[in-house]
Short mmCIF file of C-alpha atoms in Angstrom, two decimals:
data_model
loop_
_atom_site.label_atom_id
_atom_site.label_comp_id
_atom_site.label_asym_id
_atom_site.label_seq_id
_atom_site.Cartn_x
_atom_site.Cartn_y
_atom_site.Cartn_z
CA UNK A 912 -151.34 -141.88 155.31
CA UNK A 913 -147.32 -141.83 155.87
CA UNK A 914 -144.55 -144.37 155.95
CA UNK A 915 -141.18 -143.62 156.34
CA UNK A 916 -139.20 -144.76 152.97
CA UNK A 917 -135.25 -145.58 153.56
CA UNK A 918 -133.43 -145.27 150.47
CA UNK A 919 -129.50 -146.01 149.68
CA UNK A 920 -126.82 -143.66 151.24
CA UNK A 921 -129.18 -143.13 154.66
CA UNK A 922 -131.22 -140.44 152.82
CA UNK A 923 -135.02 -140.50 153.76
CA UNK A 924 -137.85 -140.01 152.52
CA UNK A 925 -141.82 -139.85 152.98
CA UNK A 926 -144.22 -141.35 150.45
CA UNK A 927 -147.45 -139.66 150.14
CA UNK A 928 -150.67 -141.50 149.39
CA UNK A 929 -153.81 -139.10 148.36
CA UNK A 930 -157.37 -140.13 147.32
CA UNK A 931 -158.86 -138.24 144.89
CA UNK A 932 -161.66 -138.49 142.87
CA UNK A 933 -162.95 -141.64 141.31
CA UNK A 934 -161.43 -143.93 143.59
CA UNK A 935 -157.82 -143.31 142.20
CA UNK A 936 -154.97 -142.94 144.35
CA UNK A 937 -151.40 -141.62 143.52
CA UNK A 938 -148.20 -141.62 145.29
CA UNK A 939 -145.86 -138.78 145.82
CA UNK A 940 -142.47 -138.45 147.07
CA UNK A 941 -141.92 -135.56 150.22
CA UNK A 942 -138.24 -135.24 150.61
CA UNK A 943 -137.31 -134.78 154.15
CA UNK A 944 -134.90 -131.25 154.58
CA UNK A 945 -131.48 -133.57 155.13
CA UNK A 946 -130.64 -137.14 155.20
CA UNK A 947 -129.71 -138.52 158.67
CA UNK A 948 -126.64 -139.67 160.78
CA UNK A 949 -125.46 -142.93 159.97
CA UNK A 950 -126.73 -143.88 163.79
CA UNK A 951 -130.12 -142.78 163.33
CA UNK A 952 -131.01 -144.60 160.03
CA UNK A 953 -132.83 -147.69 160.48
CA UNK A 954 -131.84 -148.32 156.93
CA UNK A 955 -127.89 -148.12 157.59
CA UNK A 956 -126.29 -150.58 160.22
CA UNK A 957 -122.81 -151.58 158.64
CA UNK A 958 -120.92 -150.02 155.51
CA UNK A 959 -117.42 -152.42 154.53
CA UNK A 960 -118.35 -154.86 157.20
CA UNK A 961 -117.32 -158.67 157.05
CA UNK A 962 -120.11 -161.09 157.21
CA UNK A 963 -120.89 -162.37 160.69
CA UNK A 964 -118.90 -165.68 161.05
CA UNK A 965 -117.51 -168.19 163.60
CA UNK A 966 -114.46 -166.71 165.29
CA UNK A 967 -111.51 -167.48 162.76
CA UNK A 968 -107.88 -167.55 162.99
CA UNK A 969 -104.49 -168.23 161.21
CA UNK A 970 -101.89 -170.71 163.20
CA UNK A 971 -98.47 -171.52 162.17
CA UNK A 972 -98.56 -175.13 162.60
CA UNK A 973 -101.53 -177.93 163.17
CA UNK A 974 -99.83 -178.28 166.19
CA UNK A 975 -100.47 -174.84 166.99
CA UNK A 976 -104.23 -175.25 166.60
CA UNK A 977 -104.60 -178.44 168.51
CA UNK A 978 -102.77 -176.80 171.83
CA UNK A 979 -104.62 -174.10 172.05
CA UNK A 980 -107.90 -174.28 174.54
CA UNK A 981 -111.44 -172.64 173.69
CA UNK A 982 -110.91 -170.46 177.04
CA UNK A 983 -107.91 -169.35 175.48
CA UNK A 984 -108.02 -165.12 174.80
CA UNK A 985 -106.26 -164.31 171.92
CA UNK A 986 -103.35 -166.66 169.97
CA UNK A 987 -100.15 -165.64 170.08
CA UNK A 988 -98.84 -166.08 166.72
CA UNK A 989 -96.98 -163.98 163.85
CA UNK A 990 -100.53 -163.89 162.25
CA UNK A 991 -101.66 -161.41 164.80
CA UNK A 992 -101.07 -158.49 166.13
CA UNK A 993 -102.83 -157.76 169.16
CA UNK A 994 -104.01 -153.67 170.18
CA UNK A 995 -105.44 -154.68 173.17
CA UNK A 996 -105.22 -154.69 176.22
CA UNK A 997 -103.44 -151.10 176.58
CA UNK A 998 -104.04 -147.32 176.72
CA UNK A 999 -105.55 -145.45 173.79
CA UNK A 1000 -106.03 -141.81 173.76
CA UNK A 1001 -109.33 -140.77 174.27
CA UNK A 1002 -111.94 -137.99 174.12
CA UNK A 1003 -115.18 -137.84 175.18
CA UNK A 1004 -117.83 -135.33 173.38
CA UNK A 1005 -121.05 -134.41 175.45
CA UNK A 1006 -123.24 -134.51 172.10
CA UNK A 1007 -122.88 -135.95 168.44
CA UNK A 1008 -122.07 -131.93 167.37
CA UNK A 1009 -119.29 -131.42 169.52
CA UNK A 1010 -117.64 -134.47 168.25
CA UNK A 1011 -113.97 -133.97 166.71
CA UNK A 1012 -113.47 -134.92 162.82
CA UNK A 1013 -110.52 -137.03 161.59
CA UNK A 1014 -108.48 -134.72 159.90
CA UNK A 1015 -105.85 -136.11 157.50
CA UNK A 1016 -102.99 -138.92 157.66
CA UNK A 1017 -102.89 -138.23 161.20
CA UNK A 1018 -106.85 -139.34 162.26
CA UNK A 1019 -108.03 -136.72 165.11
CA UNK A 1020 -105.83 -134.25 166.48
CA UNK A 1021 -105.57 -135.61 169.56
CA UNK A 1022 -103.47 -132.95 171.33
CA UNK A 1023 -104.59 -132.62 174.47
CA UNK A 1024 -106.44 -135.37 174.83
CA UNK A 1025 -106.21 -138.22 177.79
CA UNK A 1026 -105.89 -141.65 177.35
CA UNK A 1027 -108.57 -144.75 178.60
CA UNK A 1028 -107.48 -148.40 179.25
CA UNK A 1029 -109.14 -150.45 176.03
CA UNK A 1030 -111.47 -152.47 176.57
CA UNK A 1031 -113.47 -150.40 178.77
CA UNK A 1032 -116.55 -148.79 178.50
CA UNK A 1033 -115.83 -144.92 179.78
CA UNK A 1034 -118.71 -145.40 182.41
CA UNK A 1035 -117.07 -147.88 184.27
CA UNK A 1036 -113.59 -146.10 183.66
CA UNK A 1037 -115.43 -143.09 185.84
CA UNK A 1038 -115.82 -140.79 182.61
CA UNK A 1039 -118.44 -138.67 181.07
CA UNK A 1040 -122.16 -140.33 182.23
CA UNK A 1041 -122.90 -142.84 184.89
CA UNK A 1042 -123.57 -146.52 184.43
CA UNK A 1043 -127.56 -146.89 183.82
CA UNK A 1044 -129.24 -149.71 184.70
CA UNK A 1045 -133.12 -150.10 183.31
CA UNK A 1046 -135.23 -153.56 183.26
CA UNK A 1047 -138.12 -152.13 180.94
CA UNK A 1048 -137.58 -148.64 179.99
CA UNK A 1049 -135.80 -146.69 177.63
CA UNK A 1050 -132.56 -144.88 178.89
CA UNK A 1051 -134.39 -141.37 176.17
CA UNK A 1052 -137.42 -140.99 175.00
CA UNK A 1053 -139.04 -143.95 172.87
CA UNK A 1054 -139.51 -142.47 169.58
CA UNK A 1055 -138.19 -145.26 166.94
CA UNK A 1056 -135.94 -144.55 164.91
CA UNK A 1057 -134.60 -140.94 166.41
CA UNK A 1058 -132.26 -140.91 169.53
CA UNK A 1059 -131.02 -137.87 171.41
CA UNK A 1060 -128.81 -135.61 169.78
CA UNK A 1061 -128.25 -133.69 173.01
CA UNK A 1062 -126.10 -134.33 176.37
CA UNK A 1063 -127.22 -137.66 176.84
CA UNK A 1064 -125.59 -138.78 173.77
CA UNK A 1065 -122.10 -138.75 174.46
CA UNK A 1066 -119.40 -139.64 171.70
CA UNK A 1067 -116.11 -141.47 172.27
CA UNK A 1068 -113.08 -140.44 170.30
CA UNK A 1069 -110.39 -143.13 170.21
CA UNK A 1070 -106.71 -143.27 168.60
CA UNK A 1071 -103.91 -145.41 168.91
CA UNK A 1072 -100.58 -146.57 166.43
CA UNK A 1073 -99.30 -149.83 165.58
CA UNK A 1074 -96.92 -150.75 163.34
CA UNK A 1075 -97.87 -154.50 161.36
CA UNK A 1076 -95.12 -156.96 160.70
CA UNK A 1077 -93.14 -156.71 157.57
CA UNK A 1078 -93.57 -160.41 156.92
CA UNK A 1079 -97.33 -159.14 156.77
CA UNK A 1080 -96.93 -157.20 153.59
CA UNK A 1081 -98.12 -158.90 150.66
CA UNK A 1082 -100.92 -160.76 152.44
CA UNK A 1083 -104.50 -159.97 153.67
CA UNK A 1084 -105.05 -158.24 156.78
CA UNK A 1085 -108.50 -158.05 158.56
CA UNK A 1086 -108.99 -155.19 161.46
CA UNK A 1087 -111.45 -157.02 164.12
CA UNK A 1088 -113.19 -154.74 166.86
CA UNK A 1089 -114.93 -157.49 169.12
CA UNK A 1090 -117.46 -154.93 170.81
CA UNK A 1091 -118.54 -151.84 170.24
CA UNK A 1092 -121.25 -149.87 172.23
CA UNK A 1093 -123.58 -149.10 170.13
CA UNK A 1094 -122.59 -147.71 167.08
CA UNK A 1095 -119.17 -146.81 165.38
CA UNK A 1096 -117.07 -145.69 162.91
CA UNK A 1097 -113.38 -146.85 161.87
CA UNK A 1098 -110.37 -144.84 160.13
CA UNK A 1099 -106.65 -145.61 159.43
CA UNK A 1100 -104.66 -143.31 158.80
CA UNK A 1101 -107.42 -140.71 157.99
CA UNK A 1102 -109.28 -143.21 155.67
CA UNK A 1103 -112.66 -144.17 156.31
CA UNK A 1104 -112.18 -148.49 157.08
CA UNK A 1105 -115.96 -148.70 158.18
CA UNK A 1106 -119.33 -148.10 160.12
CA UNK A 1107 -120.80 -150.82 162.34
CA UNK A 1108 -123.58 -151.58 164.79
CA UNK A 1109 -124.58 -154.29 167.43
CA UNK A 1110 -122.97 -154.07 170.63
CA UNK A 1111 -123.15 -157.94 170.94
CA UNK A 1112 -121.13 -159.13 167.99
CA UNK A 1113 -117.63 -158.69 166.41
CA UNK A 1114 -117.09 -155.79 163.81
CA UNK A 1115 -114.81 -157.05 161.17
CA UNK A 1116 -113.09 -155.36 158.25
CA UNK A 1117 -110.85 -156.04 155.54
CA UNK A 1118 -108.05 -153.43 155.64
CA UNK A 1119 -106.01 -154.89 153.03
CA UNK A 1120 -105.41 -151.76 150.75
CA UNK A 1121 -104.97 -149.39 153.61
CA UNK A 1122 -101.85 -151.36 155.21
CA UNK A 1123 -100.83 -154.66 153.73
CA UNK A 1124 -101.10 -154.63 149.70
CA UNK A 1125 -98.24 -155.45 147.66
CA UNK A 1126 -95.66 -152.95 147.22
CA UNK A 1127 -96.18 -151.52 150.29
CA UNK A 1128 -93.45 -151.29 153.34
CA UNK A 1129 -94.50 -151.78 156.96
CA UNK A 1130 -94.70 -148.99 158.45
CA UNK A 1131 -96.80 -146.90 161.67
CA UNK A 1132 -100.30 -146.57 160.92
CA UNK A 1133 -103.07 -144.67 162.68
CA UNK A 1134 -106.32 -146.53 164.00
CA UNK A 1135 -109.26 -144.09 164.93
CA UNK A 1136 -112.55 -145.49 166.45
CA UNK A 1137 -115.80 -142.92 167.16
CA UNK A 1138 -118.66 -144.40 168.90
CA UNK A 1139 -121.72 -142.83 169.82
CA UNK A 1140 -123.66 -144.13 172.73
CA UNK A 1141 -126.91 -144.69 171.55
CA UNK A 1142 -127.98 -145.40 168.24
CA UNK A 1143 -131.35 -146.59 166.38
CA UNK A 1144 -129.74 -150.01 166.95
CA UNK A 1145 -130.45 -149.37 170.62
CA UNK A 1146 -133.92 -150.00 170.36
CA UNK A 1147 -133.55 -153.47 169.45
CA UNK A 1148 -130.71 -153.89 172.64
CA UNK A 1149 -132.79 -152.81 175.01
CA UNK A 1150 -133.28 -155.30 177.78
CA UNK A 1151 -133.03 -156.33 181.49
CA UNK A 1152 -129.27 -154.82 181.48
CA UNK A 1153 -126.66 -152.13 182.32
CA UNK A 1154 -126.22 -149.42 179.78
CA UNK A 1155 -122.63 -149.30 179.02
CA UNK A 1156 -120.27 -147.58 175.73
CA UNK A 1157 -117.48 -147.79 173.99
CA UNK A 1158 -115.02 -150.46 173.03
CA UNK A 1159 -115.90 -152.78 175.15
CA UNK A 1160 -113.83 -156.00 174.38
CA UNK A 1161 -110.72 -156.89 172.62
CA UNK A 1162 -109.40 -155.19 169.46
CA UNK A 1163 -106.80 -156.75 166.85
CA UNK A 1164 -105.42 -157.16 163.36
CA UNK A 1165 -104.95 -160.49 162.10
CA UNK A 1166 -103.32 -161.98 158.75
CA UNK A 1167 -104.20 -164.21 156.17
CA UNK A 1168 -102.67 -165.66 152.92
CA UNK A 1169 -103.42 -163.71 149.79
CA UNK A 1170 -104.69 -166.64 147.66
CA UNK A 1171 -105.92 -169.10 149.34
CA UNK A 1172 -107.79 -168.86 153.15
CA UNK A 1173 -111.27 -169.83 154.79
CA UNK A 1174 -113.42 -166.98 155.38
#
């Protein structure tokens, strides 16, 4: 018989059991020919993610806190530095291959490329695929844990620039994506932040080093966001719902004191 056998890194590989004589059976190891994408590796569903964790933020004053309500988006504050809502550029691949690669400092070489309003899922926004809508089925073929690698899987590009406070510098900074359909991964300024999936919940990560750490000036940096539409997460999404990708809900960066703060 075979079993699949995840091991560290998202490399594969099958385990072998043989009977031979005298009732003895021995296990060998059956390398698959290359380890998988990050999106189809049931063994790989966040690398430098935060913990899950109730929504979290840093206020000026207690009076701050107590005036704001629960409905309230995001707080306006020094401590954060909204990214959304505006207009990122964007690019929109047909199939993981044709996907662009971040390419230095700069991210993606996004010459050329349109923008999209963020959040949005580029269905609604009218681009690439329609919206698909399934109560039972599948949106590809059900074969756990692969997902297409052809047209069906588009990939979304993103890139946009901020510049963080000065008054920032010194402190911790956190990067927070609040939705991400289904699976992504994160640079600044050409340096790999992150990988996360689950559509449903926030993808957090600590991007102290890349922009905030002592000694450092404030200065433009580069976020860039690739998400692929389906992943081997999407097997455990799949329910009585619309089929929709990319950054779907609000994106920010938000501050916290070096030595001392709740997490």
């Amino acid at each position: 018989a075979r079993r699949p056998w995840p091991t560290r890194g998202g490399l594969t590989s099958c385990w072998s059991y043989r009977r031979v004589p005298y009732n003895f059976t021995y296990l060998t190891r059956m390398p698959t020919s290359k380890p998988r994408e990050r999106w189809a590796d049931e063994a790989c569903f966040e690398v430098n993610r935060e913990r899950m964790h109730v929504p979290l933020r840093a206020y000026e004053s207690r009076a701050a806190v107590l005036g704001r309500r629960l409905c309230d988006e995001l707080p306006a504050g020094p401590w954060l530095l909204a990214l959304t809502p505006a207009r990122w550029s964007f690019s929109l691949a047909s199939k993981p291959a044709d996907a662009p690669s971040v390419s230095g400092p700069g991210g993606f070489d996004a010459a050329g490329w349109g923008d999209l309003q963020v959040p949005c899922s580029w269905e609604v926004a009218g681009v690439g695929s329609k919206p698909v809508y399934l109560n039972e089925r599948y949106p590809f073929k059900l074969d756990p844990p692969r997902v297409p690698t052809d047209e069906r899987n588009e990939v979304g590009s993103y890139q946009v620039s901020f510049t963080l406070p000065a008054r920032w510098i010194g402190r911790r900074s956190y990067l927070v994506l609040d939705g991400l359909g289904s699976a992504a991964t994160v640079w600044i300024d050409g340096a790999e932040v992150g990988y996360s999936q689950d559509s449903r919940l926030p993808a957090e990560f600590e991007v102290t080093k890349l922009v905030s750490a002592e000694g450092m000036s404030a200065s433009e940096h580069v976020l860039s966001v690739q998400v692929v539409r389906y992943s081997d997460g999407s097997y455990l999404e799949d329910q009585d719902q619309w089929w929709l990708s990319g950054i779907q809900r609000h994106c920010f960066l938000y501050s916290k004191p070096a030595r001392l703060a709740i997490r």
